[in-house]
mmCIF file of C-alpha atoms and ligand atoms in Angstrom:
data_model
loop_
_atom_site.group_PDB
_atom_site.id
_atom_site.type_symbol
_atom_site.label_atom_id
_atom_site.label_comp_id
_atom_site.label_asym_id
_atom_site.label_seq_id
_atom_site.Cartn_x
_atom_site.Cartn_y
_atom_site.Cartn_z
ATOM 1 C CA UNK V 1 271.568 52.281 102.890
ATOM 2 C CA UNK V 2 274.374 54.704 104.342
ATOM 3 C CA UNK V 3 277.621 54.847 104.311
ATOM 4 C CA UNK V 4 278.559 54.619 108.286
ATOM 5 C CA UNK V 5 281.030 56.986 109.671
ATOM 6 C CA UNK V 6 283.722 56.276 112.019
ATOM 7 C CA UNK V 7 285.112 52.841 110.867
ATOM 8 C CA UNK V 8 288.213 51.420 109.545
ATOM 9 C CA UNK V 9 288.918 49.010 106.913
ATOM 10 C CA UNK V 10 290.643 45.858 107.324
ATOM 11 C CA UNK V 11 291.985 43.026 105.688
ATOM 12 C CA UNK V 12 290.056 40.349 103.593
ATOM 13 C CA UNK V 13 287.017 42.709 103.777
ATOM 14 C CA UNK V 14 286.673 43.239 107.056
ATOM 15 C CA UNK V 15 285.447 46.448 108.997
ATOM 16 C CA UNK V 16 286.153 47.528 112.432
ATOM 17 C CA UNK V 17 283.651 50.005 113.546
ATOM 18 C CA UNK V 18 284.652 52.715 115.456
ATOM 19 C CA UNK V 19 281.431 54.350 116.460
ATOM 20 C CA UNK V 20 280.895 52.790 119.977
ATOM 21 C CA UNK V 21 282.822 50.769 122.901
ATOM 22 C CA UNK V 22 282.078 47.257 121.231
ATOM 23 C CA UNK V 23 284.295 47.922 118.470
ATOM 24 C CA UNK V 24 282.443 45.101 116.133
ATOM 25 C CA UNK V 25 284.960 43.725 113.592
ATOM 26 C CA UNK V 26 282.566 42.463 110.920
ATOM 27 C CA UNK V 27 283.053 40.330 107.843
ATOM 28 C CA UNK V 28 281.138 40.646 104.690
ATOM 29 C CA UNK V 29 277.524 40.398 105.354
ATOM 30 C CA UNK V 30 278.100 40.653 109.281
ATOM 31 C CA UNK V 31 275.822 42.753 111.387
ATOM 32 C CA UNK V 32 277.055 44.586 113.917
ATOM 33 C CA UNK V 33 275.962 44.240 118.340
ATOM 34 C CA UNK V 34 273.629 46.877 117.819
ATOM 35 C CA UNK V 35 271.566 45.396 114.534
ATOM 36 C CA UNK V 36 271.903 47.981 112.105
ATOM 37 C CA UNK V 37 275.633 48.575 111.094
ATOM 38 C CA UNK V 38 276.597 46.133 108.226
ATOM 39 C CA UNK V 39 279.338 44.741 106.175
ATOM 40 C CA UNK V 40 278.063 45.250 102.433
ATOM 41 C CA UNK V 41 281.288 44.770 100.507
ATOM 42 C CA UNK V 42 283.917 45.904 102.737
ATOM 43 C CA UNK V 43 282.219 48.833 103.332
ATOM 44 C CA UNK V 44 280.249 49.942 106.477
ATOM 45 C CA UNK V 45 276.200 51.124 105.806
ATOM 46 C CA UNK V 46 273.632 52.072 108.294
ATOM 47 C CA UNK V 47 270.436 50.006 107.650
ATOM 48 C CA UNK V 48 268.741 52.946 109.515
ATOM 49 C CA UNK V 49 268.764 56.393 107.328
ATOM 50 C CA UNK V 50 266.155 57.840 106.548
ATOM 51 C CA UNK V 51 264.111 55.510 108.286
ATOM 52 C CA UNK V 52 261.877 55.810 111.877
ATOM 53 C CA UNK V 53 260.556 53.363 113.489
ATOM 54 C CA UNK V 54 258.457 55.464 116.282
ATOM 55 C CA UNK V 55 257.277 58.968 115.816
ATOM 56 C CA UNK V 56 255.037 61.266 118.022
ATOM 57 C CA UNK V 57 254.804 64.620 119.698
ATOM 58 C CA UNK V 58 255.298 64.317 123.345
ATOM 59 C CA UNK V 59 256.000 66.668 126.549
ATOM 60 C CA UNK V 60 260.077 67.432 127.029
ATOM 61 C CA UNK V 61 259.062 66.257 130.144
ATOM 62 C CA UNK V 62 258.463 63.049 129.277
ATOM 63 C CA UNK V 63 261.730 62.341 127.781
ATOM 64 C CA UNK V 64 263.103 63.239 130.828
ATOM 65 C CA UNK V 65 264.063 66.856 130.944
ATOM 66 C CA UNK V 66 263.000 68.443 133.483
ATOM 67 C CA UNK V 67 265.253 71.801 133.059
ATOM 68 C CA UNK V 68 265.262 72.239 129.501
ATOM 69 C CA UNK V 69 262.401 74.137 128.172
ATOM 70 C CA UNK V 70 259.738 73.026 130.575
ATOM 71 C CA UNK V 71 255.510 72.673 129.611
ATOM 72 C CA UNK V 72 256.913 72.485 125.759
ATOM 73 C CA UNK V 73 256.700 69.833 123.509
ATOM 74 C CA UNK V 74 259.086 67.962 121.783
ATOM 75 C CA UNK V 75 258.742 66.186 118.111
ATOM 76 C CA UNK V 76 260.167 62.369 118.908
ATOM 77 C CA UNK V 77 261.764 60.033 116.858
ATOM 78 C CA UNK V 78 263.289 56.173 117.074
ATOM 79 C CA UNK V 79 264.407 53.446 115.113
ATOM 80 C CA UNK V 80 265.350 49.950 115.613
ATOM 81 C CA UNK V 81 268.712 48.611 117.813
ATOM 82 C CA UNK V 82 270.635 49.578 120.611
ATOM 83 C CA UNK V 83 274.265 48.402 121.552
ATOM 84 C CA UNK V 84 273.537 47.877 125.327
ATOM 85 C CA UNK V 85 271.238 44.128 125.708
ATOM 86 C CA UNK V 86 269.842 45.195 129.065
ATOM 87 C CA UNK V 87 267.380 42.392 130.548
ATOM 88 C CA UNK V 88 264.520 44.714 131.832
ATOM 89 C CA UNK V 89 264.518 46.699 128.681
ATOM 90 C CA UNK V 90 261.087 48.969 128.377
ATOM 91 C CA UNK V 91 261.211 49.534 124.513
ATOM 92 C CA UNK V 92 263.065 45.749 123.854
ATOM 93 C CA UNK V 93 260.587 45.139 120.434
ATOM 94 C CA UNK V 94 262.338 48.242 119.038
ATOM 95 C CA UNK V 95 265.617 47.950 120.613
ATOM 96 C CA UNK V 96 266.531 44.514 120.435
ATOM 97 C CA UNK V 97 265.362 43.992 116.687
ATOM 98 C CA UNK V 98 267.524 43.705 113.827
ATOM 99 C CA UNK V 99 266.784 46.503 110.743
ATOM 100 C CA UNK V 100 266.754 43.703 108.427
ATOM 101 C CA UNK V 101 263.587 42.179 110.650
ATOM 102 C CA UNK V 102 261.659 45.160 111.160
ATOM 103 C CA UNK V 103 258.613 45.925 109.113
ATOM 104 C CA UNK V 104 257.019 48.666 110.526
ATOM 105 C CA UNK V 105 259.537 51.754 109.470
ATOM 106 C CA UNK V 106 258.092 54.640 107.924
ATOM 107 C CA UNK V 107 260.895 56.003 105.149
ATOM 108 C CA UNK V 108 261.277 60.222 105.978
ATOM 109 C CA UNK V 109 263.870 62.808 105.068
ATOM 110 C CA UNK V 110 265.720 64.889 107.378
ATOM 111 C CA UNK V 111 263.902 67.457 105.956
ATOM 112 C CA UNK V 112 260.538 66.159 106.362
ATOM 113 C CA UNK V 113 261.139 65.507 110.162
ATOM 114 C CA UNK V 114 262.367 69.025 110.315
ATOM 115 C CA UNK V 115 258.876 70.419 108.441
ATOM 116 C CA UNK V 116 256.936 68.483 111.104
ATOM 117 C CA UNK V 117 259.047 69.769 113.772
ATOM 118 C CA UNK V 118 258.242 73.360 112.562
ATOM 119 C CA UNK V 119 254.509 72.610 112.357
ATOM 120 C CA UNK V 120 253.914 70.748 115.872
ATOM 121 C CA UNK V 121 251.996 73.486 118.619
ATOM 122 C CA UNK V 122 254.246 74.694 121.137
ATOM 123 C CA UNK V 123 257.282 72.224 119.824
ATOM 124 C CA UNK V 124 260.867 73.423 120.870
ATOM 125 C CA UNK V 125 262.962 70.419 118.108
ATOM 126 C CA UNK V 126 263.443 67.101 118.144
ATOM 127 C CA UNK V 127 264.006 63.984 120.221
ATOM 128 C CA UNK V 128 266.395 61.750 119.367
ATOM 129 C CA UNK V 129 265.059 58.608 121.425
ATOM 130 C CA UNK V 130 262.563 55.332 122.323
ATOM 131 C CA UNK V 131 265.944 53.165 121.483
ATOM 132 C CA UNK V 132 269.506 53.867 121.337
ATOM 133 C CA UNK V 133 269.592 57.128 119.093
ATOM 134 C CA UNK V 134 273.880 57.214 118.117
ATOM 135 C CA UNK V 135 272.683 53.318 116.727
ATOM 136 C CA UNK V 136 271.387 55.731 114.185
ATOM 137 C CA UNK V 137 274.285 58.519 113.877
ATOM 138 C CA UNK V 138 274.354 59.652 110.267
ATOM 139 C CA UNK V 139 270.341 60.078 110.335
ATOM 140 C CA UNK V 140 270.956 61.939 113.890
ATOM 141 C CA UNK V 141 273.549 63.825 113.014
ATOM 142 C CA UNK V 142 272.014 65.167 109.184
ATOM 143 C CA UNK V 143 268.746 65.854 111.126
ATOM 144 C CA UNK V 144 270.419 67.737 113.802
ATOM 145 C CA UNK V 145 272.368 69.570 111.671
ATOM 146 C CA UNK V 146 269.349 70.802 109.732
ATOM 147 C CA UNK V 147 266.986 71.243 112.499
ATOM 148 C CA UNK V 148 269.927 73.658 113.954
ATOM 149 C CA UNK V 149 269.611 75.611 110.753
ATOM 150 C CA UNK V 150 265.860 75.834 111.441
ATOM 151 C CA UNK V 151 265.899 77.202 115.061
ATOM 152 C CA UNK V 152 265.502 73.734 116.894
ATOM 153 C CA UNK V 153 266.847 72.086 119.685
ATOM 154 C CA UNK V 154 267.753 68.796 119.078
ATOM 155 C CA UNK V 155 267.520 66.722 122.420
ATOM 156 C CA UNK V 156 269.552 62.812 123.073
ATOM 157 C CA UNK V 157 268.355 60.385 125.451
ATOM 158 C CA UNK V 158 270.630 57.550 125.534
ATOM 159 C CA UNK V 159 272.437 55.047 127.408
ATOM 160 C CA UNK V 160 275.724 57.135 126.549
ATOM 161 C CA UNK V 161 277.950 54.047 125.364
ATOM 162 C CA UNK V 162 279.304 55.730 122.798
ATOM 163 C CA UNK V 163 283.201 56.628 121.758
ATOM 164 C CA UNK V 164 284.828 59.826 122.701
ATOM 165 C CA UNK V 165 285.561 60.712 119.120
ATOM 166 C CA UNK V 166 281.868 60.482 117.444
ATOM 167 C CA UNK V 167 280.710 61.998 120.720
ATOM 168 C CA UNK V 168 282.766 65.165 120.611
ATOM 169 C CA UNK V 169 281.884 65.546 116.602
ATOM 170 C CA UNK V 170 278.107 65.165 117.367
ATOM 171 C CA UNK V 171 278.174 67.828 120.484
ATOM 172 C CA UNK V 172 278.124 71.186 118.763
ATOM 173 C CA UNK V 173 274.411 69.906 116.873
ATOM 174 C CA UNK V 174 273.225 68.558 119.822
ATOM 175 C CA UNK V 175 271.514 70.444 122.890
ATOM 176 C CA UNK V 176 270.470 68.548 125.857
ATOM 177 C CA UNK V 177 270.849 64.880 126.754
ATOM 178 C CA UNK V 178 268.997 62.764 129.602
ATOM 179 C CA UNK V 179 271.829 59.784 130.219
ATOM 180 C CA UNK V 180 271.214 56.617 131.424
ATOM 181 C CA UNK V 181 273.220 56.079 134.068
ATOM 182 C CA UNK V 182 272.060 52.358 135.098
ATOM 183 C CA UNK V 183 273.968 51.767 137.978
ATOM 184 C CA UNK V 184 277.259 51.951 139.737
ATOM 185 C CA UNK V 185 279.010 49.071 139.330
ATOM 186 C CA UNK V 186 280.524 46.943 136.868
ATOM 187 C CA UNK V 187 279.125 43.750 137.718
ATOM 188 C CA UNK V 188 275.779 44.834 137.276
ATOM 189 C CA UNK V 189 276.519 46.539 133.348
ATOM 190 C CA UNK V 190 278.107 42.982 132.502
ATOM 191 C CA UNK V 191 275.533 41.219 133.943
ATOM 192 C CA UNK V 192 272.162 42.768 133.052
ATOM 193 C CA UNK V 193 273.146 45.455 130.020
ATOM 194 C CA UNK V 194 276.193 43.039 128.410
ATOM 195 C CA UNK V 195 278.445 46.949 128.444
ATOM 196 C CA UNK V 196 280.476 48.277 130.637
ATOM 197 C CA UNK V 197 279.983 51.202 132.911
ATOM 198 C CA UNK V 198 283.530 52.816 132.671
ATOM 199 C CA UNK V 199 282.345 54.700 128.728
ATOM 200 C CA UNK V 200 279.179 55.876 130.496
ATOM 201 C CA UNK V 201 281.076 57.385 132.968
ATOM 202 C CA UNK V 202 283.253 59.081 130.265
ATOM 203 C CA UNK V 203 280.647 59.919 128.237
ATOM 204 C CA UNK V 204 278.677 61.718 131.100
ATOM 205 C CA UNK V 205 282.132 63.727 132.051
ATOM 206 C CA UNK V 206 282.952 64.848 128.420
ATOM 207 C CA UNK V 207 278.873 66.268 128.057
ATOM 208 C CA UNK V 208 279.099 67.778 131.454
ATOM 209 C CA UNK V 209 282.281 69.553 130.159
ATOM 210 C CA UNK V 210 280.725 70.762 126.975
ATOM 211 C CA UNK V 211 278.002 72.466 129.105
ATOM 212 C CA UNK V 212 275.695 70.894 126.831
ATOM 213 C CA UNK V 213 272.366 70.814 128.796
ATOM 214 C CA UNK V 214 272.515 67.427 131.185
ATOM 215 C CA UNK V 215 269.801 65.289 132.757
ATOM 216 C CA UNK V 216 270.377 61.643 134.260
ATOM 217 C CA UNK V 217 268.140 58.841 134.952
ATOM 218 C CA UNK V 218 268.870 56.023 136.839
ATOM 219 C CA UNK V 219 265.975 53.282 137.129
ATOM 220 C CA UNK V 220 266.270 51.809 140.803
ATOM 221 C CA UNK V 221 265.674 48.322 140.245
ATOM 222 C CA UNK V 222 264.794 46.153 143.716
ATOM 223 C CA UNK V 223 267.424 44.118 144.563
ATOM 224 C CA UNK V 224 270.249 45.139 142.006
ATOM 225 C CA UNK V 225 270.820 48.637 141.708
ATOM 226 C CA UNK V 226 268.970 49.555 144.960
ATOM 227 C CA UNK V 227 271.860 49.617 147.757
ATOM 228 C CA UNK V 228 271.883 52.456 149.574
ATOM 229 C CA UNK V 229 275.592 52.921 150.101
ATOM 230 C CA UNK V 230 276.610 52.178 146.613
ATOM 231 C CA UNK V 231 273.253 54.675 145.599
ATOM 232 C CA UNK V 232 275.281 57.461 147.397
ATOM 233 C CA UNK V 233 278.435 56.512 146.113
ATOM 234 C CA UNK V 234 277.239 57.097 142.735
ATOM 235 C CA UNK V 235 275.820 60.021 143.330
ATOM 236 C CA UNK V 236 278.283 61.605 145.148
ATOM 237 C CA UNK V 237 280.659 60.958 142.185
ATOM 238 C CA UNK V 238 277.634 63.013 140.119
ATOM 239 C CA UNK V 239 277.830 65.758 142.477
ATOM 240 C CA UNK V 240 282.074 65.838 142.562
ATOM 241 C CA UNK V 241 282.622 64.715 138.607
ATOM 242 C CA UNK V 242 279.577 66.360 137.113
ATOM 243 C CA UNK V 243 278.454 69.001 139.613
ATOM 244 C CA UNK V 244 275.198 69.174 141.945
ATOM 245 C CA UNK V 245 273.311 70.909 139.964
ATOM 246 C CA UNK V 246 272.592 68.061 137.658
ATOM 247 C CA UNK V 247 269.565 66.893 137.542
ATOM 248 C CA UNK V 248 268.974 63.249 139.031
ATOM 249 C CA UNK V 249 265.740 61.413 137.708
ATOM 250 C CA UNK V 250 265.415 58.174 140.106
ATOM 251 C CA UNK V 251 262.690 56.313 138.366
ATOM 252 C CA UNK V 252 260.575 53.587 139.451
ATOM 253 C CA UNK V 253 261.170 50.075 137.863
ATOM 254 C CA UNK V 254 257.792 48.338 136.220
ATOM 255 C CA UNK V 255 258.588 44.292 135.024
ATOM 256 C CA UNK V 256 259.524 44.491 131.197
ATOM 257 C CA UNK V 257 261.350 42.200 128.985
ATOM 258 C CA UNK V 258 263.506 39.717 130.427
ATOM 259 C CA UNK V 259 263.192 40.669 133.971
ATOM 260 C CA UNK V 260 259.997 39.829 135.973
ATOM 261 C CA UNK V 261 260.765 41.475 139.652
ATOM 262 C CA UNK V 262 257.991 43.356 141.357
ATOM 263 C CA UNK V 263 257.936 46.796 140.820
ATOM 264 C CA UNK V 264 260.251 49.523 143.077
ATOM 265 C CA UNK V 265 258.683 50.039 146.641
ATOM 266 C CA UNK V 266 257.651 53.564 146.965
ATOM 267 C CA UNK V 267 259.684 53.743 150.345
ATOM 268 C CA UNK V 268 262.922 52.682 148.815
ATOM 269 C CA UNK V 269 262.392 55.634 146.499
ATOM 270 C CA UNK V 270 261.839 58.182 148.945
ATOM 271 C CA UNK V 271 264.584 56.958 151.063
ATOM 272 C CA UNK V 272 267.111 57.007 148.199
ATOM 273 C CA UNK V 273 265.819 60.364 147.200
ATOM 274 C CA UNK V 274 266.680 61.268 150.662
ATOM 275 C CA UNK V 275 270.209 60.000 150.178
ATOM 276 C CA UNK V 276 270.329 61.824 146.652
ATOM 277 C CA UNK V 277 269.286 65.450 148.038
ATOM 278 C CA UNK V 278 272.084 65.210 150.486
ATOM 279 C CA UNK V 279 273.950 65.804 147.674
ATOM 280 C CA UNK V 280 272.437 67.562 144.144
ATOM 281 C CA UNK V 281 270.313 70.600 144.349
ATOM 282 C CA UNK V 282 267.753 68.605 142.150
ATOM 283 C CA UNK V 283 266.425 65.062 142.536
ATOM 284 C CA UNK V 284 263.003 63.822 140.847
ATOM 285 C CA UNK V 285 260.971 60.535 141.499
ATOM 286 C CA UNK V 286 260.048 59.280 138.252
ATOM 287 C CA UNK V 287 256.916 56.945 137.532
ATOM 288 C CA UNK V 288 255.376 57.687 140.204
ATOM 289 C CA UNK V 289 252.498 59.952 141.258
ATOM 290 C CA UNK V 290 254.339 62.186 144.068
ATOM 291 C CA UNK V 291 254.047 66.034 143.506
ATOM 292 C CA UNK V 292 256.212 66.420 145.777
ATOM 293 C CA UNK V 293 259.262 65.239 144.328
ATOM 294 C CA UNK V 294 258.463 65.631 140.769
ATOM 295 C CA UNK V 295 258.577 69.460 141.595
ATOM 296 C CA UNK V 296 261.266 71.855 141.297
ATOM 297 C CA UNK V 297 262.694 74.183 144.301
ATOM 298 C CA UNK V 298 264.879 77.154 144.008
ATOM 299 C CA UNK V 299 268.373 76.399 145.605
ATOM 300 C CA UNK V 300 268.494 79.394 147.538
ATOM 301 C CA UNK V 301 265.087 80.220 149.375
ATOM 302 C CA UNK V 302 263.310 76.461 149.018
ATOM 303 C CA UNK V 303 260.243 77.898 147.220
ATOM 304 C CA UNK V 304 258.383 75.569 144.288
ATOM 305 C CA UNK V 305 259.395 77.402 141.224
ATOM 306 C CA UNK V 306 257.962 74.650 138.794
ATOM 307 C CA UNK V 307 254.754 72.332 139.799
ATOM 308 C CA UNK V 308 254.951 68.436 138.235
ATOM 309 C CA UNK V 309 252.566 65.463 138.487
ATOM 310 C CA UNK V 310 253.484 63.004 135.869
ATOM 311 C CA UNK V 311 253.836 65.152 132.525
ATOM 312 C CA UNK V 312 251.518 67.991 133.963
ATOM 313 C CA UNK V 313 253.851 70.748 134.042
ATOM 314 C CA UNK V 314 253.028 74.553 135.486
ATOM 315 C CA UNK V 315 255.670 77.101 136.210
ATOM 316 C CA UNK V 316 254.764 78.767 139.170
ATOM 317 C CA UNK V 317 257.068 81.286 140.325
ATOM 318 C CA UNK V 318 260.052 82.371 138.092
ATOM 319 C CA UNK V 319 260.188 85.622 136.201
ATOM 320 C CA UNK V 320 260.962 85.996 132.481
ATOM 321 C CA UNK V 321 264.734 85.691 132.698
ATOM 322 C CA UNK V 322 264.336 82.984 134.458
ATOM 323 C CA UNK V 323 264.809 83.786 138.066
ATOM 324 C CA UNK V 324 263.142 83.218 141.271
ATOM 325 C CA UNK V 325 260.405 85.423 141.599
ATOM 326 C CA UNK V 326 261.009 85.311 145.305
ATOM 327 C CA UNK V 327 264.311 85.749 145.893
ATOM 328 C CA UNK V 328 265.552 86.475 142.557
ATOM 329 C CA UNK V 329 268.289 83.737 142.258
ATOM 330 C CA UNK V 330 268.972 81.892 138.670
ATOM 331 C CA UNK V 331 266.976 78.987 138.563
ATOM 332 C CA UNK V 332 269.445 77.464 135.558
ATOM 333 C CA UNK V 333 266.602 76.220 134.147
ATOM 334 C CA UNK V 334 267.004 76.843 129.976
ATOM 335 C CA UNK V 335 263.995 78.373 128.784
HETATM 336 S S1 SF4 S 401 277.873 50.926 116.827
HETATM 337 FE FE1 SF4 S 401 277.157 48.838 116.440
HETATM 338 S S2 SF4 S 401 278.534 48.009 114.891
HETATM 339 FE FE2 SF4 S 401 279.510 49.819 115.772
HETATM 340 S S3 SF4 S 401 280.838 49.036 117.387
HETATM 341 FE FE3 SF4 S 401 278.884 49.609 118.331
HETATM 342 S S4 SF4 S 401 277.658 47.753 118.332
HETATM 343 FE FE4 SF4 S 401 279.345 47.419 116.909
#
């Protein structure tokens, strides 16, 4: 185990940690909301370093980024916890387990997961990702920090319920983040994620600031997330806080975990894609098998620049500095 940063020591043994909203005070032997920050002697460890739980090679696409090195692949990596409990969680065995539980982690260096990165065809870094990756900080961070010496991008996809403070330190290692953005309300983070939507919010301003690369997803689920009017309420607040070029990812809910609903209807998607364009220059349907809107248009003259059908991925039309090759506008994609 780790030494964890960003906590404070209290009385009688005690820690407070510092590192997300939840602000776990923890006696000796506690476990922290997330599963893998402990008390071991008034001191706060990570169970997690130098430890992954899920690793593979998979399309940036897939993560998702849509405008962030597109058709390359990206080493991924995961562990075990998350500080957000929400009810239709997709990766909940990985997630919602306690490091202490877990049995299947593989024990790697920084440095190892930086050699593979080097070695995997047509890789651009690594994924930080398949549960909550700032549950796992000080392995994040080290990695990042190394892969950054090597060349590599180093890509986040989290729910973004994380502090202010370990946010801004992490930000100069890391390069592109897809954000969960779950819904609009408060109501629905308290009742189906146990957080609260206010340090999302934050967290989603201070990255858009940093002009660290910036993807959302937000997973329509039927029924609870789903209202139109509170849909364009949310994403006019993207388009006024964040800016309309941000990519929106509106993803299709499947029945996982906790929560057995039947899956988005493909109309509701199309009409709150509708809803989203009037708005951002870039909106994607996610799970889902629509060319269409998995595609990317230049801004300016409507033509596809980039063709998408799930993680098939073929740049069409932009030239080599990454303009439209027909009316020679920046596409902002990062290449
Ligand atoms: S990172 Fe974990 S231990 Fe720290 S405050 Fe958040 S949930 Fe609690």
């Amino acid at each position: 185990m780790k030494e964890a940063l960003f906590y404070s020591k209290q009385e009688n043994n005690k820690v407070r940690c510092e590192l997300c909203p939840w602000y776990c005070e923890l006696n000796l032997g506690q476990t922290g909301n997330c599963k893998v920050r402990i008390n071991v002697g008034g001191e706060l460890f990570t169970g997690v370093y130098n430890k992954v739980a899920a690793l593979g090679t998979d399309p940036i696409e897939k993560k998702p980024l849509y405008h962030f090195h597109p058709g390359k692949n990206i080493l991924s990596i995961g562990e075990v916890g998350c500080n957000l409990h929400c009810s239709f969680c997709q990766n909940h065995n990985i997630s919602q387990c306690f490091a202490s539980d877990f049995r299947g982690f593989k024990n790697v260096t920084s440095e190892q997961i930086v050699n593979e990165a080097l070695k995997t065809y047509q890789n651009i870094g690594i994924a930080y990702t398949y549960n909550e990756p700032f549950t796992f900080y000080e392995f994040m961070l080290d990695t990042a920090k190394l892969a950054h010496i090597k060349g590599l991008k180093n890509v986040v996809v989290s729910n973004g319920y994380i502090n202010t403070g370990p946010l801004e330190f992490a930000l100069p290692f890391l390069d592109a983040f897809n954000i969960d953005l779950k819904a609009f309300t408060s109501h629905f983070y308290n009742k189906y994620t146990k957080g609260q939507l206010e340090p999302v919010l934050q967290t989603l301003k201070i990255i858009a600031e940093s002009k660290t690369h910036l993807e959302i997803t937000n997973l329509i689920i039927p029924g609870l997330n789903d209202d139109e009017k509170e849909f364009e309420i949310m994403v006019k607040w993207i388009s006024f806080e964040l800016g309309n070029q941000i990519p929106l990812h509106l993803s299709r809910y499947f029945p996982q975990h906790k929560l057995h609903l039947s899956p988005t209807p493909i109309e509701k998607l199309e009409s709150l894609y509708e809803i989203a364009k009037k708005h951002l220059q870039h909106v994607y349907l996610g799970n889902v098998n629509d060319e269409k809107r998995s595609s990317t248009y230049c801004r300016e003259c409507g033509e596809m620049l980039i063709k998408r059908n799930w993680f098939l991925t073929k740049i069409i039309q932009i030239d080599s500095n990454g303009n439209c090759d027909n009316c020679g506008i920046s596409s902002k994609i990062v290449f």
